CSV table of C-alpha atoms in Angstrom, one decimal:
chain,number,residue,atom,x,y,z
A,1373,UNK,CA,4.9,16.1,-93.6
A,1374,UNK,CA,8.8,16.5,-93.9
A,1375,UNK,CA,10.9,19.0,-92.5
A,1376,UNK,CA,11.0,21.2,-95.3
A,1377,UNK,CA,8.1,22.1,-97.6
A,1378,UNK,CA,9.5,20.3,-100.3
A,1379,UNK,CA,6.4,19.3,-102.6
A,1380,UNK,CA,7.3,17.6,-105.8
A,1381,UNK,CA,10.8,17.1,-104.6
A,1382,UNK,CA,13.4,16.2,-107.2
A,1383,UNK,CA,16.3,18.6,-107.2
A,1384,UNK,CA,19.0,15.8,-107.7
A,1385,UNK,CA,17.3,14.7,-111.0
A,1386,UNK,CA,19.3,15.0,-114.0
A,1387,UNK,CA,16.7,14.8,-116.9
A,1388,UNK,CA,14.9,17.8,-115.6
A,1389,UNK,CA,15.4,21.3,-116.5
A,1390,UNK,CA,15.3,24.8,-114.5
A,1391,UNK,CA,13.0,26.8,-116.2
A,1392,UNK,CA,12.6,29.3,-113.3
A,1393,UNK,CA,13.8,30.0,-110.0
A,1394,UNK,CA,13.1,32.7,-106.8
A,1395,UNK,CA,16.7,33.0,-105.5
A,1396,UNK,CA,16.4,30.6,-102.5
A,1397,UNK,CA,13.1,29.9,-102.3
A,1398,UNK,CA,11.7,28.2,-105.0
A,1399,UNK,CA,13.2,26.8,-108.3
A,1400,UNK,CA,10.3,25.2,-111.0
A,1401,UNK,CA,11.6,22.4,-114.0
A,1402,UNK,CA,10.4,21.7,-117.5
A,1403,UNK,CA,7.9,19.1,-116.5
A,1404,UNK,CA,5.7,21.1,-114.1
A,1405,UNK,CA,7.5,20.0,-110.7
A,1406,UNK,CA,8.7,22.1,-108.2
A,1407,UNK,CA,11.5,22.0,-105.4
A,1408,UNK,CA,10.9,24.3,-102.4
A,1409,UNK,CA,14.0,22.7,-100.6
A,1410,UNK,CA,15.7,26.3,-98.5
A,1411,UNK,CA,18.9,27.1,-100.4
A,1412,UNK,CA,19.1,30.1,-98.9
A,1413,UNK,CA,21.7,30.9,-95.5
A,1414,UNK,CA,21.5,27.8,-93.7
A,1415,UNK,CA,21.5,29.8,-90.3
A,1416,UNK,CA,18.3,30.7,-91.4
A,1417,UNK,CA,16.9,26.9,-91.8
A,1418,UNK,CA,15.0,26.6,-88.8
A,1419,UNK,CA,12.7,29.2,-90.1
A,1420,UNK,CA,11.3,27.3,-92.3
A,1421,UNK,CA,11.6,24.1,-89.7
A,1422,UNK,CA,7.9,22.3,-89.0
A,1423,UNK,CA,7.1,22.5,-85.9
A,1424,UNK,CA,4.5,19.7,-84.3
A,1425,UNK,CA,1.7,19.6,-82.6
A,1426,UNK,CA,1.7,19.3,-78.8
A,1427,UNK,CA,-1.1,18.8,-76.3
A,1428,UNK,CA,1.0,20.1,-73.4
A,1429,UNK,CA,1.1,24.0,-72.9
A,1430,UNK,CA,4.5,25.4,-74.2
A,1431,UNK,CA,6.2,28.5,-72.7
A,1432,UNK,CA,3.4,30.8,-74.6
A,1433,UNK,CA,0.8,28.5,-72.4
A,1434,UNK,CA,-0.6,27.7,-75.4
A,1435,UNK,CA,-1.3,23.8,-76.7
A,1436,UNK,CA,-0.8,23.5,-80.5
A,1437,UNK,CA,-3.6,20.9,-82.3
A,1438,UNK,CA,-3.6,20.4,-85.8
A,1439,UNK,CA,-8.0,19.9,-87.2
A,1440,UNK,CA,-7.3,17.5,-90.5
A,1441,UNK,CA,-10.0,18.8,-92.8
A,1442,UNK,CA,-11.0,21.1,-96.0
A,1443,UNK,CA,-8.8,22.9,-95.1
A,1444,UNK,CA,-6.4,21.7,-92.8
A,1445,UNK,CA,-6.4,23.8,-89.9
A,1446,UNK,CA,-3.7,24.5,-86.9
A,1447,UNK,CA,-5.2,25.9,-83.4
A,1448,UNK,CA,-3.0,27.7,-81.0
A,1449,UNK,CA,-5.4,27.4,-77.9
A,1450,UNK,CA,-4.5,29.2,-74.7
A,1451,UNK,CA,-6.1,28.6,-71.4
A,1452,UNK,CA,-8.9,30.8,-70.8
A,1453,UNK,CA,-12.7,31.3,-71.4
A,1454,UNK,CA,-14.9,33.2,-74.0
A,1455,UNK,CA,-12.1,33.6,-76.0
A,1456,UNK,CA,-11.9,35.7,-79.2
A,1457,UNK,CA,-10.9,34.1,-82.8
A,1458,UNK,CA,-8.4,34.3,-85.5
A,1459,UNK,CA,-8.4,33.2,-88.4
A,1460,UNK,CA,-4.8,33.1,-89.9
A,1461,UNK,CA,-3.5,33.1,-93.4
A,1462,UNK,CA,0.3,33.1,-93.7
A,1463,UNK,CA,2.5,34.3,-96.1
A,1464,UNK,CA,4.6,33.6,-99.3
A,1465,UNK,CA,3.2,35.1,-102.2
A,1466,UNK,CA,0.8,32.1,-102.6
A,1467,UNK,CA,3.6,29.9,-103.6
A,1468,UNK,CA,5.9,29.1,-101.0
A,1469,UNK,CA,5.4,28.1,-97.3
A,1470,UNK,CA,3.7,26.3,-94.5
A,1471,UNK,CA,1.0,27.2,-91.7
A,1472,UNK,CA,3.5,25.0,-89.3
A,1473,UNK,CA,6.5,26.3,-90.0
A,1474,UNK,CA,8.6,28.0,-87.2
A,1475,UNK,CA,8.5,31.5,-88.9
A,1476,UNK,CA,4.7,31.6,-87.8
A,1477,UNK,CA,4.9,29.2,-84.7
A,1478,UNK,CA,6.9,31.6,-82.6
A,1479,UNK,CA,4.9,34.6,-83.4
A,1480,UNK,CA,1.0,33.0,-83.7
A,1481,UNK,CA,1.9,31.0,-80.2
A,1482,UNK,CA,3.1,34.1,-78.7
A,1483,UNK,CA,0.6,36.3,-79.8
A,1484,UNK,CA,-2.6,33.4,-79.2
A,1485,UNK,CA,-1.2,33.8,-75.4
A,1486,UNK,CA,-0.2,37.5,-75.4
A,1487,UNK,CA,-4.0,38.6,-76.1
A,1488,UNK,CA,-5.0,35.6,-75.2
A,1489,UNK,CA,-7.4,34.2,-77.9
A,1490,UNK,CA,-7.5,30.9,-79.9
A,1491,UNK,CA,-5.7,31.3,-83.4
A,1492,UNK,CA,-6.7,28.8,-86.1
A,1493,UNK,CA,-3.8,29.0,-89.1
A,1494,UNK,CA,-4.8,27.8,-92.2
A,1495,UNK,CA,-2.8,25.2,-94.6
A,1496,UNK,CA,-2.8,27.0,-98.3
A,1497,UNK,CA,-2.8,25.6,-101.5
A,1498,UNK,CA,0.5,26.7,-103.3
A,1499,UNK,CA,0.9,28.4,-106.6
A,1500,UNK,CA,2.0,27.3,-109.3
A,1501,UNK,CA,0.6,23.9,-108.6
A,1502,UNK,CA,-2.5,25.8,-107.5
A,1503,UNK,CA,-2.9,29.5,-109.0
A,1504,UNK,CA,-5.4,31.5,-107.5
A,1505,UNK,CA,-8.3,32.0,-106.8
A,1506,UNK,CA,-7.4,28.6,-105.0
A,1507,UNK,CA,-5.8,29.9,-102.2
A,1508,UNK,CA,-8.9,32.5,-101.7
A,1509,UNK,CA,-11.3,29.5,-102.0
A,1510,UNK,CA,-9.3,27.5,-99.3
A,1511,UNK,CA,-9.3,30.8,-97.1
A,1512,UNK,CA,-13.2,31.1,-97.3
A,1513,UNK,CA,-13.3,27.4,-96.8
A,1514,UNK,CA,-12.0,27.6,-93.8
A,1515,UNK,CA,-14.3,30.4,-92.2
A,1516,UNK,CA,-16.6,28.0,-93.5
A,1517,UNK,CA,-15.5,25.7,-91.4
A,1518,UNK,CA,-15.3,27.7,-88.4
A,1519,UNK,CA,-18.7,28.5,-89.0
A,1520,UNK,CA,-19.4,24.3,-88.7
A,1521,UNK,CA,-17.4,24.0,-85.5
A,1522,UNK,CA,-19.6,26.8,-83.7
A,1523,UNK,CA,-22.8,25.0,-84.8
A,1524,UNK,CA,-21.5,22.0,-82.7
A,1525,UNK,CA,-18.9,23.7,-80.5
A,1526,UNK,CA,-20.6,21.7,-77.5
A,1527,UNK,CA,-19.7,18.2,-79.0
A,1528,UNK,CA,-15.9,19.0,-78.8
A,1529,UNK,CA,-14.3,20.1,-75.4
A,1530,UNK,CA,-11.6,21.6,-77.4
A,1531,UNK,CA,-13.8,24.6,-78.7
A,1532,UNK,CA,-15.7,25.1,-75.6
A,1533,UNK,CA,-14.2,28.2,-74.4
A,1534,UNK,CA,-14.4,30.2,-77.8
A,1535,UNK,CA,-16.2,33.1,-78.7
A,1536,UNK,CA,-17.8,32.6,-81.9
A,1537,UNK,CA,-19.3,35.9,-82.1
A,1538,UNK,CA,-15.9,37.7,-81.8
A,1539,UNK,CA,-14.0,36.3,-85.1
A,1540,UNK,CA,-11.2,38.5,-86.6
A,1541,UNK,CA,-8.9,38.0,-89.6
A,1542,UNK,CA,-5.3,38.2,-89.9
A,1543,UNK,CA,-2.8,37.3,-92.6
A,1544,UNK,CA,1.1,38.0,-93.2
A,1545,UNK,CA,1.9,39.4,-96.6
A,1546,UNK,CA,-0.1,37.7,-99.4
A,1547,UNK,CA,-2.3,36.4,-96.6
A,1548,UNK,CA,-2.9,40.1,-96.2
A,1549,UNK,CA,-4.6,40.1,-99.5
A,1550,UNK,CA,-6.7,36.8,-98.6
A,1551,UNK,CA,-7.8,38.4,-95.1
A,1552,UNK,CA,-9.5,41.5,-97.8
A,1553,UNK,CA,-10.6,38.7,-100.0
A,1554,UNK,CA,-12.2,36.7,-97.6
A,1555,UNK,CA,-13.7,39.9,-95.6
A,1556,UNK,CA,-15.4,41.1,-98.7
A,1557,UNK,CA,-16.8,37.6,-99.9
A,1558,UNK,CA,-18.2,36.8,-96.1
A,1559,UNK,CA,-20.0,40.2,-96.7
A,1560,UNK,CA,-22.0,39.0,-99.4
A,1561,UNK,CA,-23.9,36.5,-97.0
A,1562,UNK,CA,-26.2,37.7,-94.3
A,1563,UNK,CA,-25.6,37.7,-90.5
A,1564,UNK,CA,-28.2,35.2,-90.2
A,1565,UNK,CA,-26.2,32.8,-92.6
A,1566,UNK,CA,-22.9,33.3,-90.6
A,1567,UNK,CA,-24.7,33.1,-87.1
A,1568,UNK,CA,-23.8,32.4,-84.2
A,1569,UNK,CA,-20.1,33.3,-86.0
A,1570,UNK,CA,-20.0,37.1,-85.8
A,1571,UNK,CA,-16.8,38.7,-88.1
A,1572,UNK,CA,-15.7,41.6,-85.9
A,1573,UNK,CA,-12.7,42.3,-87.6
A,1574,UNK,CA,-9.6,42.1,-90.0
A,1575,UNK,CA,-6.2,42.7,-89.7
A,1576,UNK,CA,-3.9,42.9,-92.8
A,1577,UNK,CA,-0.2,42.7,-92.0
A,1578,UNK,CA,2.2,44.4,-94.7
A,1579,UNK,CA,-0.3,43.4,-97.1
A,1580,UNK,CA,1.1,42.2,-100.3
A,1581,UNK,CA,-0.9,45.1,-103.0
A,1582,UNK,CA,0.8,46.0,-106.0
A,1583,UNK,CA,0.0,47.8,-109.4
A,1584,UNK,CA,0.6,47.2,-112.5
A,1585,UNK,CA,3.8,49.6,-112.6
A,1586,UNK,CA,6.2,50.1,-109.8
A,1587,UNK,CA,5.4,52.3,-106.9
A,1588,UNK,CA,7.8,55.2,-105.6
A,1589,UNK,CA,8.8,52.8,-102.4
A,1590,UNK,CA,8.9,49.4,-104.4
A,1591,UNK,CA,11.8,51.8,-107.1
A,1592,UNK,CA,13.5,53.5,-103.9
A,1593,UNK,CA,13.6,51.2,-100.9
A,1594,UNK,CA,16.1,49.2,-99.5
A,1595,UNK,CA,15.5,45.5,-101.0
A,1596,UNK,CA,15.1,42.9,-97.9
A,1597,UNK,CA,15.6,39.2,-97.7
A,1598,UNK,CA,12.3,38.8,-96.9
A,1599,UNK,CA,10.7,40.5,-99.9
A,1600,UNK,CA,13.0,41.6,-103.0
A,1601,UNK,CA,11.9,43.0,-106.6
A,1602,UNK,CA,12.7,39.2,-107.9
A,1603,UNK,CA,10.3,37.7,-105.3
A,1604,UNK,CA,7.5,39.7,-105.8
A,1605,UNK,CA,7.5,39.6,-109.7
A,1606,UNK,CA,8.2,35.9,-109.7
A,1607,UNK,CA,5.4,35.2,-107.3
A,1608,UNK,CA,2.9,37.3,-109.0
A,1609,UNK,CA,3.7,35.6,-112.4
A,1610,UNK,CA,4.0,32.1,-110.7
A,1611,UNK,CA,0.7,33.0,-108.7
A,1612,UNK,CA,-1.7,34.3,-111.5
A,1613,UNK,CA,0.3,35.5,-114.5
A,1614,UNK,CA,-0.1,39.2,-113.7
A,1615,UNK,CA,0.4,42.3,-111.9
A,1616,UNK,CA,-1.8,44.9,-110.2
A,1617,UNK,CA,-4.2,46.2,-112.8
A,1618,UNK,CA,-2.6,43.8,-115.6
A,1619,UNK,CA,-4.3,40.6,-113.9
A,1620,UNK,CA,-7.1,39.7,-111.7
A,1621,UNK,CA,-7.4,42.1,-108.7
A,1622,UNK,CA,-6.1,40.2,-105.9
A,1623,UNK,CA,-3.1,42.2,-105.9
A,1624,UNK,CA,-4.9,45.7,-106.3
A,1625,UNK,CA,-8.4,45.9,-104.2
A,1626,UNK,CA,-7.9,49.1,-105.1
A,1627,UNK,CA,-7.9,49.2,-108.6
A,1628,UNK,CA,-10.1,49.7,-110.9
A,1629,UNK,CA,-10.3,46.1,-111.7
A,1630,UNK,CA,-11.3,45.3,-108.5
A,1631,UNK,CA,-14.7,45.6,-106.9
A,1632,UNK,CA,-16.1,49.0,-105.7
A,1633,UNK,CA,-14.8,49.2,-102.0
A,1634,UNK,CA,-17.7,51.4,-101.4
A,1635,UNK,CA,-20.2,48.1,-102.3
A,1636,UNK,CA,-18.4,46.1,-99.7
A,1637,UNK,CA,-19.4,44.7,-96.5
A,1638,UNK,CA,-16.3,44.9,-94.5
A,1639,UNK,CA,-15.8,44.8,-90.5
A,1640,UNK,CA,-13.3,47.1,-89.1
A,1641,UNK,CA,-10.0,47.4,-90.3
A,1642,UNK,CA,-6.3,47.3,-88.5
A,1643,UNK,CA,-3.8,48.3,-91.2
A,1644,UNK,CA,-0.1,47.1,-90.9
A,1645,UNK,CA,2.5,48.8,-92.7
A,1646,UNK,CA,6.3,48.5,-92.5
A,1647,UNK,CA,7.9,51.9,-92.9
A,1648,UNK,CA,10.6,50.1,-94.7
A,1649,UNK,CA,8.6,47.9,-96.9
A,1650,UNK,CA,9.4,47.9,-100.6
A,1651,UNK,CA,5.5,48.1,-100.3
A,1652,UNK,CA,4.9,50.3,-97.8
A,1653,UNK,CA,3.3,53.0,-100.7
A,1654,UNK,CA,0.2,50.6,-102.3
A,1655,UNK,CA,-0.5,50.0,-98.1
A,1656,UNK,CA,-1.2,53.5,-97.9
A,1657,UNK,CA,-3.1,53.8,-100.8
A,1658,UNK,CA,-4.3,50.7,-99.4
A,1659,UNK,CA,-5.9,52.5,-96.2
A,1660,UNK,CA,-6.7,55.7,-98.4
A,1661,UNK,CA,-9.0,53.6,-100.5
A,1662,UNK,CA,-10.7,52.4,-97.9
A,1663,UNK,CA,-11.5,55.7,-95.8
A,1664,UNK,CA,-12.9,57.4,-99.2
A,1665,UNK,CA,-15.2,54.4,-99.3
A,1666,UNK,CA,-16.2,54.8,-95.6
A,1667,UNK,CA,-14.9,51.8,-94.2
A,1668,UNK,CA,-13.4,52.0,-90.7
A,1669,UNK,CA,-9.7,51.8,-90.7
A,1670,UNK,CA,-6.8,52.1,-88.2
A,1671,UNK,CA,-3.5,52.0,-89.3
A,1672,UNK,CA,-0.3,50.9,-87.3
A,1673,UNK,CA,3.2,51.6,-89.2
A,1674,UNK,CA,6.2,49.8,-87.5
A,1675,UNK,CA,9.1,52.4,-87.7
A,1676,UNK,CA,12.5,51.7,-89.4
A,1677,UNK,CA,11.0,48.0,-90.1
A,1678,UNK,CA,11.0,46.3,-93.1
A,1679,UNK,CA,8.6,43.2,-94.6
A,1680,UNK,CA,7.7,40.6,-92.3
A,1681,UNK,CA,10.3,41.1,-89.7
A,1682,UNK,CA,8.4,39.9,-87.0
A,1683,UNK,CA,8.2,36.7,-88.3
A,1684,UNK,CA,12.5,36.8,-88.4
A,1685,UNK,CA,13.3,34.8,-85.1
A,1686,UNK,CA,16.6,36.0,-85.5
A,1687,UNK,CA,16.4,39.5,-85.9
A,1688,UNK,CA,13.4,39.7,-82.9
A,1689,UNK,CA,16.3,37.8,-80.7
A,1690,UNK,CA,19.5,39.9,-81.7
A,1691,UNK,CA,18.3,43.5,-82.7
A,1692,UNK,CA,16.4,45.4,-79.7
A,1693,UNK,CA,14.3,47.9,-82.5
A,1694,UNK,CA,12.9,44.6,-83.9
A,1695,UNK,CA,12.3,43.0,-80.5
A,1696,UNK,CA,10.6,46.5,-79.5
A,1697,UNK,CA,8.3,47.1,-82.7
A,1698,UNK,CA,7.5,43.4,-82.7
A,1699,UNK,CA,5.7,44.3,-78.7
A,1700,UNK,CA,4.3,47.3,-80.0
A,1701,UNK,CA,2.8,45.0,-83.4
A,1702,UNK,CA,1.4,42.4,-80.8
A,1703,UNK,CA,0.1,45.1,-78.2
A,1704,UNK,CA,-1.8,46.6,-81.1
A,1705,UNK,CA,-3.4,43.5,-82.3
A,1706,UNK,CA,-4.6,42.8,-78.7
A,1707,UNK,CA,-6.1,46.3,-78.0
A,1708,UNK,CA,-7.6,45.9,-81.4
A,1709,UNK,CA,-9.0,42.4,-81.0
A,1710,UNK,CA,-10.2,43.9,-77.5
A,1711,UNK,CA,-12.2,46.7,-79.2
A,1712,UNK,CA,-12.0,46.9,-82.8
């Protein structure tokens, strides 16, 4: 894997034409290719950096193996015994991004040795390459998958000291949306299916839900690099060709497109909302949704911050209010992992 996520890479090409673009991110030509080469701030490059594998423990104490499979898989694996599971989905509005790069290493490492529990992230099919449902088939895969490994956990010293029966979701953004995807399609099976792997919770992260017009915080909020008006109408048309109500309802679990929440099967809930998020308003309608159907729900709103800031290495270094709420995000995660 390069550097960069750079899939389909031919930005120099001359015969080719732009036919659309998310400012920095992502720019798509005539014949179906796509260059996801960062032409954003270059200070901002090692963000989106790959970061390798490596057997020895880092500062986190944490070892990093990538699991080549269906899907690929990364494991942050702290020292330790009996120790819980996530199951991550990263970010990007299903079209851009990488379960390896730095963005995620330096919060998933931290946080795999903060609680301390083994973190598998998940490599995602990309949009538009791969619309969805793809990326909620690789998702599901890959609990699938986990469910294989604790079947012959003994044969492989590297998964002896996990706890199968204490697997948790979490997912940034749009792997917000995959993390309720995948909690209500594991719900449809039986415990005795899933056994000896026990889902005991899920933990959106400024989930990415939208409808099909324009909420009061999406019109009045402060845009942020991480997540502007652009970006999430580009993504959602490059994802699936819709928004909210207007498409499929990956983007609205809420909606009336979607399933009935109150015929789902769901584990405990941790809500993450951003108080600055341009969509901080469908979260809470989000959470609302879910109480009226009786699901349990906690909710944990980050003050002052906006989309994803934890995951900005740069802010979390140089601004104490990020470095603070990005504690208080990882201490709640533990005590909710610890008893959800």
């Amino acid at each position: 894997m390069t550097t960069i996520d750079t899939k389909n890479l031919n930005s120099t090409s001359t015969d080719k034409t732009v036919i659309d673009e998310v400012s920095g991110w992502l720019r798509l030509f005539d014949d179906g290719t796509v260059d996801r080469t960062w032409t954003g701030p270059p200070e901002a490059l090692f963000l989106m950096s790959s970061i390798p594998p490596s057997p020895t423990p880092n500062a986190d104490n944490v070892t990093v193996h990538d699991l080549p499979g269906k899907p690929n898989l990364r494991l942050y694996l702290p020292a330790g015994t009996l120790l819980p599971i996530l199951l991550h989905f990263h970010g990007g509005g299903f079209c851009i991004s990488h379960n390896s790069w730095y963005m995620y290493h330096q919060f998933y490492s931290r946080l795999a040795g903060a609680i301390p529990a083994a973190i598998f992230s998940v490599e995602l099919s990309l949009a538009p390459e791969h619309r969805l449902p793809a990326q909620i088939y690789d998702s599901f895969s890959a609990l699938l998958r986990l469910r294989l490994i604790s079947k012959n956990q003994n044969s492989d010293p590297l998964f002896s000291s996990l706890d199968f029966s204490r697997v948790l979701l979490i997912g940034d953004s749009s792997g917000g949306n995959l993390v309720h995807e995948v909690a209500a399609l594991a719900g449809n099976e039986t415990d005795e299916f899933w056994s000896p792997v026990k889902l005991a919770g899920a933990i959106p992260i400024h989930p990415g839900f939208v409808r099909a017009t324009r909420s009061k915080s999406e019109l009045e909020m402060k845009q942020d690099p991480f997540l502007t008006l652009d970006m999430l109408d580009k993504f959602l048309a490059l994802g699936f060709a819709g928004r909210g109500n207007q498409g499929p309802p990956y983007t609205c679990p809420m909606g009336t497109a979607a399933p009935a929440m109150e015929n789902l099967r769901l584990p405990p809930f941790m809500v993450c909302v951003a108080d600055k998020d341009l969509i901080r308003d469908t979260n809470y309608e989000y959470c609302e949704a879910m109480k009226k159907a009786g699901k349990k729900v906690k909710e944990l709103v980050s003050e002052g911050m906006s989309h994803s800031f934890y995951l900005n290495k740069m802010a979390v270094d140089s601004d104490p209010v990020t470095a603070q709420r990005t504690k208080e995000l990882i201490h709640a995660i533990k005590d909710f992992v610890s008893c959800p």
